[in-house]
Each structure stands twice: as structure tokens, then as C-alpha cells.
Tab-separated table of N, CA and C in Angstrom:
chain	number	residue	atom	x	y	z
A	1	MET	N	7.704	-3.777	-17.259
A	1	MET	CA	7.529	-4.295	-15.917
A	1	MET	C	6.253	-3.750	-15.271
A	2	VAL	N	5.949	-2.467	-15.545
A	2	VAL	CA	4.744	-1.882	-14.961
A	2	VAL	C	3.502	-2.590	-15.474
A	3	SER	N	3.439	-2.869	-16.780
A	3	SER	CA	2.268	-3.560	-17.333
A	3	SER	C	2.130	-4.964	-16.772
A	4	ALA	N	3.239	-5.686	-16.655
A	4	ALA	CA	3.193	-7.042	-16.097
A	4	ALA	C	2.751	-7.008	-14.645
A	5	THR	N	3.249	-6.038	-13.902
A	5	THR	CA	2.853	-5.900	-12.495
A	5	THR	C	1.363	-5.640	-12.391
A	6	ARG	N	0.884	-4.748	-13.230
A	6	ARG	CA	-0.540	-4.421	-13.193
A	6	ARG	C	-1.395	-5.627	-13.546
A	7	LEU	N	-1.047	-6.323	-14.609
A	7	LEU	CA	-1.868	-7.446	-15.064
A	7	LEU	C	-1.763	-8.667	-14.159
A	8	ASN	N	-0.577	-8.964	-13.671
A	8	ASN	CA	-0.357	-10.197	-12.920
A	8	ASN	C	-0.558	-10.069	-11.415
A	9	ILE	N	-0.503	-8.856	-10.895
A	9	ILE	CA	-0.620	-8.689	-9.441
A	9	ILE	C	-1.763	-7.748	-9.071
A	10	ILE	N	-1.715	-6.518	-9.564
A	10	ILE	CA	-2.711	-5.517	-9.164
A	10	ILE	C	-4.116	-5.919	-9.586
A	11	THR	N	-4.298	-6.320	-10.837
A	11	THR	CA	-5.642	-6.675	-11.311
A	11	THR	C	-6.258	-7.812	-10.502
A	12	PRO	N	-5.560	-8.917	-10.250
A	12	PRO	CA	-6.164	-9.964	-9.405
A	12	PRO	C	-6.481	-9.491	-7.982
A	13	VAL	N	-5.621	-8.647	-7.417
A	13	VAL	CA	-5.899	-8.129	-6.067
A	13	VAL	C	-7.149	-7.257	-6.091
A	14	LEU	N	-7.275	-6.390	-7.098
A	14	LEU	CA	-8.471	-5.546	-7.204
A	14	LEU	C	-9.732	-6.390	-7.364
A	15	ARG	N	-9.641	-7.463	-8.113
A	15	ARG	CA	-10.801	-8.360	-8.267
A	15	ARG	C	-11.187	-8.980	-6.923
A	16	LEU	N	-10.202	-9.426	-6.165
A	16	LEU	CA	-10.482	-10.008	-4.844
A	16	LEU	C	-11.098	-8.982	-3.898
A	17	LEU	N	-10.607	-7.743	-3.960
A	17	LEU	CA	-11.168	-6.691	-3.109
A	17	LEU	C	-12.631	-6.428	-3.471
A	18	ALA	N	-12.944	-6.421	-4.769
A	18	ALA	CA	-14.335	-6.237	-5.199
A	18	ALA	C	-15.203	-7.394	-4.719
A	19	LEU	N	-14.714	-8.618	-4.861
A	19	LEU	CA	-15.473	-9.784	-4.393
A	19	LEU	C	-15.693	-9.723	-2.886
A	20	GLY	N	-14.720	-9.191	-2.157
A	20	GLY	CA	-14.868	-9.032	-0.711
A	20	GLY	C	-15.990	-8.079	-0.342
A	21	LEU	N	-16.341	-7.190	-1.266
A	21	LEU	CA	-17.457	-6.258	-1.067
A	21	LEU	C	-18.730	-6.763	-1.742
A	22	GLU	N	-18.693	-7.996	-2.233
A	22	GLU	CA	-19.801	-8.620	-2.953
A	22	GLU	C	-20.207	-7.814	-4.181
A	23	LEU	N	-19.199	-7.294	-4.869
A	23	LEU	CA	-19.399	-6.573	-6.122
A	23	LEU	C	-18.902	-7.452	-7.266
A	24	LEU	N	-19.263	-7.083	-8.485
A	24	LEU	CA	-18.726	-7.783	-9.645
A	24	LEU	C	-17.209	-7.623	-9.663
A	25	GLU	N	-16.515	-8.662	-10.104
A	25	GLU	CA	-15.049	-8.663	-10.094
A	25	GLU	C	-14.437	-7.448	-10.770
A	26	GLU	N	-15.023	-7.004	-11.862
A	26	GLU	CA	-14.424	-5.925	-12.638
A	26	GLU	C	-14.729	-4.535	-12.085
A	27	THR	N	-15.538	-4.426	-11.037
A	27	THR	CA	-15.916	-3.114	-10.507
A	27	THR	C	-14.697	-2.268	-10.179
A	28	SER	N	-13.805	-2.777	-9.360
A	28	SER	CA	-12.637	-1.982	-8.976
A	28	SER	C	-11.589	-1.941	-10.083
A	29	VAL	N	-11.516	-2.982	-10.903
A	29	VAL	CA	-10.574	-2.969	-12.026
A	29	VAL	C	-10.945	-1.838	-12.980
A	30	ASN	N	-12.238	-1.673	-13.270
A	30	ASN	CA	-12.688	-0.613	-14.172
A	30	ASN	C	-12.504	0.772	-13.570
A	31	LEU	N	-12.664	0.889	-12.275
A	31	LEU	CA	-12.501	2.179	-11.614
A	31	LEU	C	-11.033	2.567	-11.530
A	32	PHE	N	-10.189	1.586	-11.296
A	32	PHE	CA	-8.760	1.832	-11.130
A	32	PHE	C	-7.980	1.131	-12.235
A	33	ASN	N	-8.161	1.584	-13.473
A	33	ASN	CA	-7.446	0.896	-14.546
A	33	ASN	C	-6.067	1.488	-14.818
A	34	PHE	N	-5.689	2.518	-14.090
A	34	PHE	CA	-4.328	3.061	-14.099
A	34	PHE	C	-3.841	3.493	-15.478
A	35	ASP	N	-4.758	3.972	-16.315
A	35	ASP	CA	-4.357	4.403	-17.648
A	35	ASP	C	-4.061	5.895	-17.745
A	36	ALA	N	-4.320	6.642	-16.698
A	36	ALA	CA	-4.062	8.079	-16.739
A	36	ALA	C	-2.559	8.336	-16.830
A	37	GLN	N	-2.221	9.458	-17.462
A	37	GLN	CA	-0.813	9.821	-17.533
A	37	GLN	C	-0.294	9.999	-16.109
A	38	ASP	N	0.864	9.462	-15.831
A	38	ASP	CA	1.467	9.504	-14.495
A	38	ASP	C	0.625	8.780	-13.459
A	39	GLY	N	-0.122	7.749	-13.891
A	39	GLY	CA	-0.987	7.019	-12.974
A	39	GLY	C	-0.286	5.994	-12.117
A	40	THR	N	0.922	5.606	-12.479
A	40	THR	CA	1.656	4.628	-11.684
A	40	THR	C	3.123	5.028	-11.621
A	41	TYR	N	3.779	4.548	-10.583
A	41	TYR	CA	5.202	4.817	-10.416
A	41	TYR	C	5.907	3.530	-10.024
A	42	LEU	N	7.049	3.317	-10.611
A	42	LEU	CA	7.903	2.200	-10.251
A	42	LEU	C	9.241	2.811	-9.858
A	43	CYS	N	9.694	2.542	-8.651
A	43	CYS	CA	10.920	3.151	-8.134
A	43	CYS	C	11.895	2.077	-7.676
A	44	PHE	N	13.153	2.281	-7.966
A	44	PHE	CA	14.217	1.434	-7.437
A	44	PHE	C	15.081	2.324	-6.566
A	45	MET	N	15.293	1.926	-5.325
A	45	MET	CA	16.077	2.743	-4.401
A	45	MET	C	17.102	1.871	-3.688
A	46	LYS	N	18.234	2.472	-3.398
A	46	LYS	CA	19.307	1.779	-2.694
A	46	LYS	C	19.600	2.563	-1.419
A	47	TYR	N	19.545	1.869	-0.295
A	47	TYR	CA	19.759	2.496	1.006
A	47	TYR	C	21.037	1.950	1.629
A	48	TYR	N	21.882	2.836	2.076
A	48	TYR	CA	23.108	2.429	2.754
A	48	TYR	C	22.882	2.495	4.259
A	49	SER	N	23.676	1.760	5.012
A	49	SER	CA	23.519	1.783	6.470
A	49	SER	C	23.878	3.170	7.005
A	50	TRP	N	23.285	3.495	8.126
A	50	TRP	CA	23.489	4.800	8.731
A	50	TRP	C	24.603	4.734	9.758
A	51	MET	N	25.167	5.895	10.058
A	51	MET	CA	26.166	5.987	11.120
A	51	MET	C	25.432	6.035	12.458
A	52	GLU	N	26.097	5.602	13.504
A	52	GLU	CA	25.468	5.533	14.831
A	52	GLU	C	24.904	6.875	15.285
A	53	GLU	N	25.606	7.975	15.002
A	53	GLU	CA	25.091	9.287	15.428
A	53	GLU	C	23.797	9.646	14.691
A	54	ASP	N	23.659	9.194	13.433
A	54	ASP	CA	22.409	9.414	12.704
A	54	ASP	C	21.281	8.572	13.289
A	55	GLU	N	21.595	7.331	13.656
A	55	GLU	CA	20.592	6.461	14.289
A	55	GLU	C	20.090	7.097	15.580
A	56	ALA	N	21.005	7.631	16.385
A	56	ALA	CA	20.619	8.256	17.655
A	56	ALA	C	19.768	9.501	17.405
A	57	ARG	N	20.161	10.279	16.412
A	57	ARG	CA	19.429	11.517	16.107
A	57	ARG	C	17.997	11.235	15.656
A	58	THR	N	17.793	10.153	14.916
A	58	THR	CA	16.459	9.826	14.394
A	58	THR	C	15.716	8.805	15.254
A	59	LYS	N	16.338	8.402	16.364
A	59	LYS	CA	15.759	7.376	17.249
A	59	LYS	C	15.480	6.089	16.476
A	60	ASN	N	16.381	5.758	15.558
A	60	ASN	CA	16.346	4.532	14.752
A	60	ASN	C	15.219	4.480	13.726
A	61	VAL	N	14.490	5.566	13.550
A	61	VAL	CA	13.406	5.598	12.563
A	61	VAL	C	13.959	6.163	11.257
A	62	TRP	N	13.931	5.353	10.208
A	62	TRP	CA	14.447	5.784	8.912
A	62	TRP	C	13.379	6.514	8.106
A	63	MET	N	12.131	6.167	8.294
A	63	MET	CA	11.005	6.858	7.661
A	63	MET	C	9.833	6.777	8.625
A	64	LYS	N	9.297	7.937	9.001
A	64	LYS	CA	8.207	7.972	9.981
A	64	LYS	C	6.966	7.249	9.473
A	65	GLY	N	6.129	6.840	10.425
A	65	GLY	CA	4.897	6.144	10.093
A	65	GLY	C	4.012	6.970	9.178
A	66	HIS	N	3.471	6.323	8.155
A	66	HIS	CA	2.613	7.010	7.194
A	66	HIS	C	1.790	5.993	6.412
A	67	THR	N	0.807	6.507	5.714
A	67	THR	CA	0.053	5.718	4.746
A	67	THR	C	0.372	6.288	3.372
A	68	ASP	N	0.092	5.529	2.330
A	68	ASP	CA	0.292	6.015	0.967
A	68	ASP	C	-1.046	6.504	0.428
A	69	ILE	N	-1.007	7.531	-0.408
A	69	ILE	CA	-2.238	8.127	-0.928
A	69	ILE	C	-2.844	7.300	-2.068
A	70	ASP	N	-2.114	6.347	-2.584
A	70	ASP	CA	-2.550	5.588	-3.749
A	70	ASP	C	-3.623	4.549	-3.429
A	71	VAL	N	-3.959	3.740	-4.424
A	71	VAL	CA	-4.903	2.635	-4.243
A	71	VAL	C	-4.177	1.474	-3.579
A	72	LEU	N	-3.138	1.007	-4.228
A	72	LEU	CA	-2.306	-0.086	-3.718
A	72	LEU	C	-0.845	0.258	-3.960
A	73	SER	N	0.003	-0.076	-3.012
A	73	SER	CA	1.440	0.040	-3.222
A	73	SER	C	2.065	-1.314	-2.924
A	74	MET	N	3.174	-1.564	-3.593
A	74	MET	CA	3.826	-2.864	-3.436
A	74	MET	C	5.312	-2.675	-3.212
A	75	LEU	N	5.850	-3.555	-2.408
A	75	LEU	CA	7.283	-3.602	-2.148
A	75	LEU	C	7.731	-5.040	-2.347
A	76	TRP	N	8.697	-5.227	-3.223
A	76	TRP	CA	9.238	-6.567	-3.400
A	76	TRP	C	10.022	-6.905	-2.137
A	77	SER	N	9.702	-8.031	-1.523
A	77	SER	CA	10.312	-8.425	-0.255
A	77	SER	C	11.827	-8.519	-0.389
A	78	GLN	N	12.512	-8.109	0.660
A	78	GLN	CA	13.966	-8.085	0.653
A	78	GLN	C	14.506	-8.647	1.959
A	79	PRO	N	15.712	-9.188	1.934
A	79	PRO	CA	16.235	-9.848	3.129
A	79	PRO	C	16.631	-8.908	4.260
A	80	VAL	N	16.816	-7.616	3.986
A	80	VAL	CA	17.123	-6.680	5.067
A	80	VAL	C	15.803	-6.222	5.671
A	81	THR	N	15.543	-6.654	6.886
A	81	THR	CA	14.275	-6.378	7.552
A	81	THR	C	14.281	-4.964	8.122
A	82	ALA	N	13.431	-4.096	7.576
A	82	ALA	CA	13.332	-2.731	8.077
A	82	ALA	C	11.888	-2.228	8.063
A	83	LEU	N	11.033	-2.842	7.266
A	83	LEU	CA	9.642	-2.419	7.159
A	83	LEU	C	8.857	-2.886	8.379
A	84	GLN	N	8.111	-1.967	8.976
A	84	GLN	CA	7.249	-2.295	10.111
A	84	GLN	C	5.842	-1.787	9.835
A	85	VAL	N	4.845	-2.540	10.295
A	85	VAL	CA	3.452	-2.109	10.217
A	85	VAL	C	2.927	-1.932	11.632
A	86	LEU	N	1.969	-1.020	11.769
A	86	LEU	CA	1.334	-0.812	13.063
A	86	LEU	C	0.246	-1.864	13.219
A	87	SER	N	0.391	-2.708	14.221
A	87	SER	CA	-0.556	-3.805	14.434
A	87	SER	C	-1.783	-3.307	15.191
A	88	PRO	N	-2.867	-4.076	15.192
A	88	PRO	CA	-4.087	-3.659	15.895
A	88	PRO	C	-3.878	-3.377	17.385
A	89	ASP	N	-2.851	-3.985	17.992
A	89	ASP	CA	-2.591	-3.726	19.414
A	89	ASP	C	-1.759	-2.462	19.633
A	90	GLY	N	-1.485	-1.712	18.545
A	90	GLY	CA	-0.772	-0.444	18.656
A	90	GLY	C	0.741	-0.572	18.694
A	91	LYS	N	1.272	-1.749	18.415
A	91	LYS	CA	2.721	-1.959	18.423
A	91	LYS	C	3.239	-2.087	16.996
A	92	TRP	N	4.442	-1.559	16.783
A	92	TRP	CA	5.088	-1.691	15.485
A	92	TRP	C	5.699	-3.080	15.386
A	93	ARG	N	5.441	-3.759	14.276
A	93	ARG	CA	5.936	-5.122	14.063
A	93	ARG	C	6.676	-5.192	12.721
A	94	TYR	N	7.829	-5.869	12.742
A	94	TYR	CA	8.570	-6.076	11.497
A	94	TYR	C	7.762	-6.957	10.549
A	95	VAL	N	7.852	-6.648	9.260
A	95	VAL	CA	7.257	-7.492	8.225
A	95	VAL	C	8.310	-8.537	7.865
A	96	LYS	N	7.960	-9.789	8.029
A	96	LYS	CA	8.895	-10.886	7.781
A	96	LYS	C	9.217	-10.998	6.293
A	97	HIS	N	10.487	-11.206	6.009
A	97	HIS	CA	10.915	-11.424	4.621
A	97	HIS	C	10.545	-12.838	4.184
A	98	ILE	N	9.860	-12.934	3.075
A	98	ILE	CA	9.557	-14.217	2.441
A	98	ILE	C	10.135	-14.130	1.031
A	99	PRO	N	11.122	-14.961	0.706
A	99	PRO	CA	11.754	-14.876	-0.616
A	99	PRO	C	10.726	-14.947	-1.755
A	100	ASN	N	10.983	-14.161	-2.784
A	100	ASN	CA	10.153	-14.128	-3.996
A	100	ASN	C	8.707	-13.741	-3.717
A	101	SER	N	8.510	-12.868	-2.749
A	101	SER	CA	7.151	-12.424	-2.433
A	101	SER	C	7.063	-10.906	-2.542
A	102	ILE	N	5.847	-10.420	-2.465
A	102	ILE	CA	5.576	-8.992	-2.567
A	102	ILE	C	4.680	-8.589	-1.406
A	103	VAL	N	5.016	-7.468	-0.780
A	103	VAL	CA	4.177	-6.890	0.269
A	103	VAL	C	3.233	-5.911	-0.423
A	104	VAL	N	1.930	-6.088	-0.235
A	104	VAL	CA	0.932	-5.210	-0.849
A	104	VAL	C	0.249	-4.422	0.260
A	105	ASN	N	0.270	-3.094	0.138
A	105	ASN	CA	-0.372	-2.218	1.114
A	105	ASN	C	-1.573	-1.519	0.488
A	106	ALA	N	-2.670	-1.476	1.216
A	106	ALA	CA	-3.821	-0.668	0.804
A	106	ALA	C	-3.482	0.791	1.074
A	107	GLY	N	-3.889	1.660	0.159
A	107	GLY	CA	-3.619	3.081	0.311
A	107	GLY	C	-4.862	3.875	0.686
A	108	ASP	N	-4.668	5.182	0.866
A	108	ASP	CA	-5.748	6.077	1.280
A	108	ASP	C	-6.908	6.097	0.285
A	109	THR	N	-6.605	6.024	-1.010
A	109	THR	CA	-7.668	6.053	-2.015
A	109	THR	C	-8.570	4.837	-1.886
A	110	LEU	N	-7.987	3.667	-1.663
A	110	LEU	CA	-8.792	2.462	-1.472
A	110	LEU	C	-9.615	2.562	-0.191
A	111	GLU	N	-9.022	3.097	0.865
A	111	GLU	CA	-9.776	3.259	2.114
A	111	GLU	C	-10.976	4.176	1.901
A	112	MET	N	-10.754	5.283	1.201
A	112	MET	CA	-11.842	6.236	0.972
A	112	MET	C	-12.941	5.631	0.114
A	113	CYS	N	-12.548	4.945	-0.966
A	113	CYS	CA	-13.542	4.367	-1.869
A	113	CYS	C	-14.338	3.244	-1.219
A	114	SER	N	-13.751	2.573	-0.248
A	114	SER	CA	-14.469	1.493	0.440
A	114	SER	C	-15.154	1.997	1.706
A	115	GLY	N	-15.186	3.305	1.892
A	115	GLY	CA	-15.833	3.863	3.073
A	115	GLY	C	-15.143	3.448	4.366
A	116	GLY	N	-13.859	3.109	4.280
A	116	GLY	CA	-13.105	2.691	5.452
A	116	GLY	C	-13.131	1.193	5.703
A	117	TYR	N	-13.857	0.451	4.875
A	117	TYR	CA	-13.927	-1.005	5.042
A	117	TYR	C	-12.543	-1.623	4.872
A	118	TYR	N	-11.819	-1.175	3.850
A	118	TYR	CA	-10.414	-1.554	3.690
A	118	TYR	C	-9.585	-0.381	4.193
A	119	GLU	N	-8.830	-0.587	5.249
A	119	GLU	CA	-8.048	0.494	5.846
A	119	GLU	C	-6.678	0.604	5.190
A	120	ALA	N	-6.228	1.852	5.037
A	120	ALA	CA	-4.878	2.081	4.526
A	120	ALA	C	-3.871	1.564	5.549
A	121	ALA	N	-2.833	0.923	5.052
A	121	ALA	CA	-1.796	0.366	5.931
A	121	ALA	C	-0.912	1.489	6.462
A	122	LEU	N	-0.747	1.527	7.780
A	122	LEU	CA	0.154	2.485	8.414
A	122	LEU	C	1.482	1.768	8.638
A	123	TYR	N	2.525	2.259	8.005
A	123	TYR	CA	3.820	1.589	8.110
A	123	TYR	C	4.947	2.602	8.244
A	124	ARG	N	6.120	2.091	8.618
A	124	ARG	CA	7.316	2.915	8.730
A	124	ARG	C	8.531	2.052	8.393
A	125	VAL	N	9.672	2.715	8.258
A	125	VAL	CA	10.928	2.007	8.038
A	125	VAL	C	11.792	2.260	9.263
A	126	PHE	N	12.237	1.180	9.883
A	126	PHE	CA	12.967	1.229	11.142
A	126	PHE	C	14.331	0.569	10.965
A	127	ARG	N	15.229	0.891	11.849
A	127	ARG	CA	16.568	0.306	11.820
A	127	ARG	C	16.470	-1.226	11.825
A	128	PRO	N	17.206	-1.890	10.935
A	128	PRO	CA	17.162	-3.359	10.897
A	128	PRO	C	17.703	-3.976	12.188
A	129	PRO	N	17.364	-5.232	12.438
A	129	PRO	CA	17.922	-5.939	13.592
A	129	PRO	C	19.457	-5.964	13.518
A	130	ALA	N	20.101	-6.181	14.660
A	130	ALA	CA	21.562	-6.093	14.773
A	130	ALA	C	22.305	-6.948	13.747
A	131	ASP	N	21.824	-8.147	13.474
A	131	ASP	CA	22.541	-9.034	12.554
A	131	ASP	C	22.454	-8.589	11.090
A	132	GLN	N	21.623	-7.576	10.795
A	132	GLN	CA	21.470	-7.105	9.418
A	132	GLN	C	22.006	-5.691	9.217
A	133	ARG	N	22.442	-5.060	10.281
A	133	ARG	CA	22.971	-3.700	10.158
A	133	ARG	C	24.265	-3.729	9.363
A	134	GLY	N	24.468	-2.724	8.584
A	134	GLY	CA	25.659	-2.663	7.755
A	134	GLY	C	25.429	-3.195	6.348
A	135	ARG	N	24.325	-3.880	6.131
A	135	ARG	CA	24.005	-4.369	4.784
A	135	ARG	C	23.326	-3.257	3.983
A	136	THR	N	23.551	-3.265	2.696
A	136	THR	CA	22.857	-2.332	1.820
A	136	THR	C	21.450	-2.870	1.589
A	137	ARG	N	20.481	-1.982	1.667
A	137	ARG	CA	19.082	-2.371	1.495
A	137	ARG	C	18.612	-1.881	0.132
A	138	LEU	N	18.034	-2.778	-0.653
A	138	LEU	CA	17.510	-2.427	-1.968
A	138	LEU	C	15.992	-2.403	-1.908
A	139	GLY	N	15.398	-1.439	-2.560
A	139	GLY	CA	13.943	-1.355	-2.574
A	139	GLY	C	13.412	-1.208	-3.988
A	140	LEU	N	12.430	-2.029	-4.320
A	140	LEU	CA	11.717	-1.903	-5.588
A	140	LEU	C	10.254	-1.694	-5.230
A	141	TYR	N	9.724	-0.528	-5.571
A	141	TYR	CA	8.387	-0.124	-5.139
A	141	TYR	C	7.506	0.171	-6.345
A	142	TYR	N	6.239	-0.135	-6.196
A	142	TYR	CA	5.236	0.160	-7.221
A	142	TYR	C	4.100	0.891	-6.522
A	143	PHE	N	3.733	2.058	-7.054
A	143	PHE	CA	2.619	2.826	-6.508
A	143	PHE	C	1.557	2.949	-7.584
A	144	GLY	N	0.341	2.496	-7.295
A	144	GLY	CA	-0.739	2.505	-8.272
A	144	GLY	C	-1.793	3.543	-7.937
A	145	TYR	N	-1.937	4.524	-8.813
A	145	TYR	CA	-2.928	5.583	-8.643
A	145	TYR	C	-4.057	5.377	-9.647
A	146	PRO	N	-5.270	5.783	-9.303
A	146	PRO	CA	-6.387	5.610	-10.234
A	146	PRO	C	-6.372	6.669	-11.325
A	147	ASP	N	-7.165	6.402	-12.360
A	147	ASP	CA	-7.438	7.455	-13.330
A	147	ASP	C	-8.207	8.550	-12.597
A	148	ASP	N	-8.457	9.661	-13.282
A	148	ASP	CA	-9.261	10.720	-12.673
A	148	ASP	C	-10.695	10.220	-12.563
A	149	VAL	N	-11.082	9.846	-11.368
A	149	VAL	CA	-12.400	9.273	-11.114
A	149	VAL	C	-13.032	9.978	-9.929
A	150	ARG	N	-14.325	9.808	-9.800
A	150	ARG	CA	-15.008	10.316	-8.610
A	150	ARG	C	-14.684	9.374	-7.462
A	151	LEU	N	-14.121	9.920	-6.414
A	151	LEU	CA	-13.719	9.097	-5.277
A	151	LEU	C	-14.874	8.978	-4.293
A	152	VAL	N	-15.756	8.060	-4.578
A	152	VAL	CA	-16.884	7.790	-3.682
A	152	VAL	C	-16.847	6.319	-3.315
A	153	PRO	N	-17.357	5.986	-2.159
A	153	PRO	CA	-17.397	4.564	-1.797
A	153	PRO	C	-18.222	3.765	-2.803
A	154	PHE	N	-17.984	2.474	-2.832
A	154	PHE	CA	-18.722	1.590	-3.719
A	154	PHE	C	-20.133	1.437	-3.172
A	155	ALA	N	-20.993	2.389	-3.493
A	155	ALA	CA	-22.320	2.487	-2.882
A	155	ALA	C	-23.193	1.257	-3.097
A	156	GLU	N	-22.963	0.511	-4.159
A	156	GLU	CA	-23.814	-0.651	-4.427
A	156	GLU	C	-23.354	-1.915	-3.694
A	157	SER	N	-22.344	-1.829	-2.857
A	157	SER	CA	-21.829	-3.010	-2.158
A	157	SER	C	-22.769	-3.466	-1.043
A	158	PRO	N	-23.281	-4.703	-1.112
A	158	PRO	CA	-24.113	-5.234	-0.029
A	158	PRO	C	-23.351	-5.314	1.293
A	159	VAL	N	-22.065	-5.581	1.221
A	159	VAL	CA	-21.256	-5.666	2.441
A	159	VAL	C	-21.206	-4.313	3.142
A	160	LEU	N	-20.963	-3.242	2.371
A	160	LEU	CA	-20.897	-1.913	2.979
A	160	LEU	C	-22.245	-1.504	3.559
A	161	TRP	N	-23.330	-1.816	2.859
A	161	TRP	CA	-24.662	-1.507	3.393
A	161	TRP	C	-24.914	-2.286	4.680
A	162	HIS	N	-24.501	-3.541	4.709
A	162	HIS	CA	-24.726	-4.390	5.885
A	162	HIS	C	-24.011	-3.844	7.121
A	163	VAL	N	-22.789	-3.323	6.942
A	163	VAL	CA	-22.044	-2.793	8.092
A	163	VAL	C	-22.320	-1.308	8.331
A	164	GLY	N	-23.206	-0.721	7.521
A	164	GLY	CA	-23.633	0.656	7.759
A	164	GLY	C	-22.764	1.731	7.146
A	165	ILE	N	-21.954	1.388	6.160
A	165	ILE	CA	-21.120	2.386	5.496
A	165	ILE	C	-21.873	2.911	4.288
A	166	THR	N	-22.115	4.220	4.273
A	166	THR	CA	-22.780	4.854	3.136
A	166	THR	C	-21.963	6.055	2.699
A	167	CYS	N	-22.229	6.520	1.499
A	167	CYS	CA	-21.515	7.676	0.965
A	167	CYS	C	-21.937	8.931	1.721
A	168	GLN	N	-20.982	9.610	2.328
A	168	GLN	CA	-21.261	10.835	3.070
A	168	GLN	C	-21.170	12.076	2.182
A	169	ARG	N	-20.201	12.068	1.272
A	169	ARG	CA	-20.006	13.218	0.394
A	169	ARG	C	-19.308	12.748	-0.862
A	170	LYS	N	-19.370	13.540	-1.875
A	170	LYS	CA	-18.724	13.192	-3.131
A	170	LYS	C	-17.523	14.110	-3.338
A	171	VAL	N	-16.423	13.515	-3.753
A	171	VAL	CA	-15.193	14.252	-4.012
A	171	VAL	C	-14.748	13.903	-5.417
A	172	SER	N	-14.313	14.888	-6.172
A	172	SER	CA	-13.866	14.627	-7.533
A	172	SER	C	-12.447	15.134	-7.717
A	173	LEU	N	-11.638	14.352	-8.402
A	173	LEU	CA	-10.291	14.791	-8.751
A	173	LEU	C	-10.281	15.539	-10.074
A	174	ALA	N	-11.359	15.415	-10.842
A	174	ALA	CA	-11.387	16.009	-12.179
A	174	ALA	C	-11.461	17.517	-12.117
């Protein structure tokens, strides 16, 4: 499943992201080929509904707002609405369930490599709407991490040069 996910979803998304920076399609695919040991994670999780006292204690927040450190993370869409993203107006908004779809989030590594051109998605998990409370929520998640690479922005991108994003410093995971 991990290989199919990478080939059928992650690779085309990485190609589109490279094209968005006016780079060759394979630029980001080659940088993030996910072949390193422990380079990707696939998780299946089952969440049960919370008791009212737990909801009150956490103020209905099941997972606080955060970004993922990876390049891209994916969540297979599910009918129990609990995922929220922080919108540009500063309000948390539910992500609508679309059957047979996948939610793809940009992670911190992609934001760093693009010099901030692609921002990491800030999201949280919140109590579902009243008509969905009490349902068991299933989660299938994919987290894609790069091989050990130098994490520098794509310096040759005409788009990044045009908007004034340049490499400030070099960071290495190696």
C-alpha cells in the first residue's frame, strides 16, 4: 500500500509542486524519493467518542493545532467530520468529507525547501458536529519523509526568485 500510495498519489503531487515553482517535474521527486529506512509511515487508528466530562476538560479539542514535520501527509477522507484547518481569516474550519478522496497536507519540510512559498498546513482535530457524535472515527494516515538530503530551498526556481525568496542558510540532516 505504501508503494502504491507513493507512486499514484505522492509522486504526481510532487511533480505538480515542482511545476508550480517552474522547475523540472522530477526535481522534487528526486529530492524526496522516500527510499531512506523509516522514510514513510502508514498508520491506521480507531478513535472512540469521548465522554462529556472529557470534552469539557479539553474544550472539545481532540488534538491541538499543529503542522507535520514531513514533506506531505495524507488522510483518507472519512464521514466523521473532525479535521479542521486554520483558514487565512484566522478561523478554524471543518474539512468537508468527500467520499473516496484524500486530504493532502503540506508539511514543514516542504515549507522549508520552498522557502515558505508552500506553507505547512496548520490543522487540528475537533469534536465532531452533534449529529456525528457517538460514532467511531477511523483514520488512515500516510506521512512522507525525505531521504537524508540537504534541506535548502529550490534555489533554481524562477518563481522563488521572482517573489524574492532566496536561500538564507543551509541545513543538513546527514
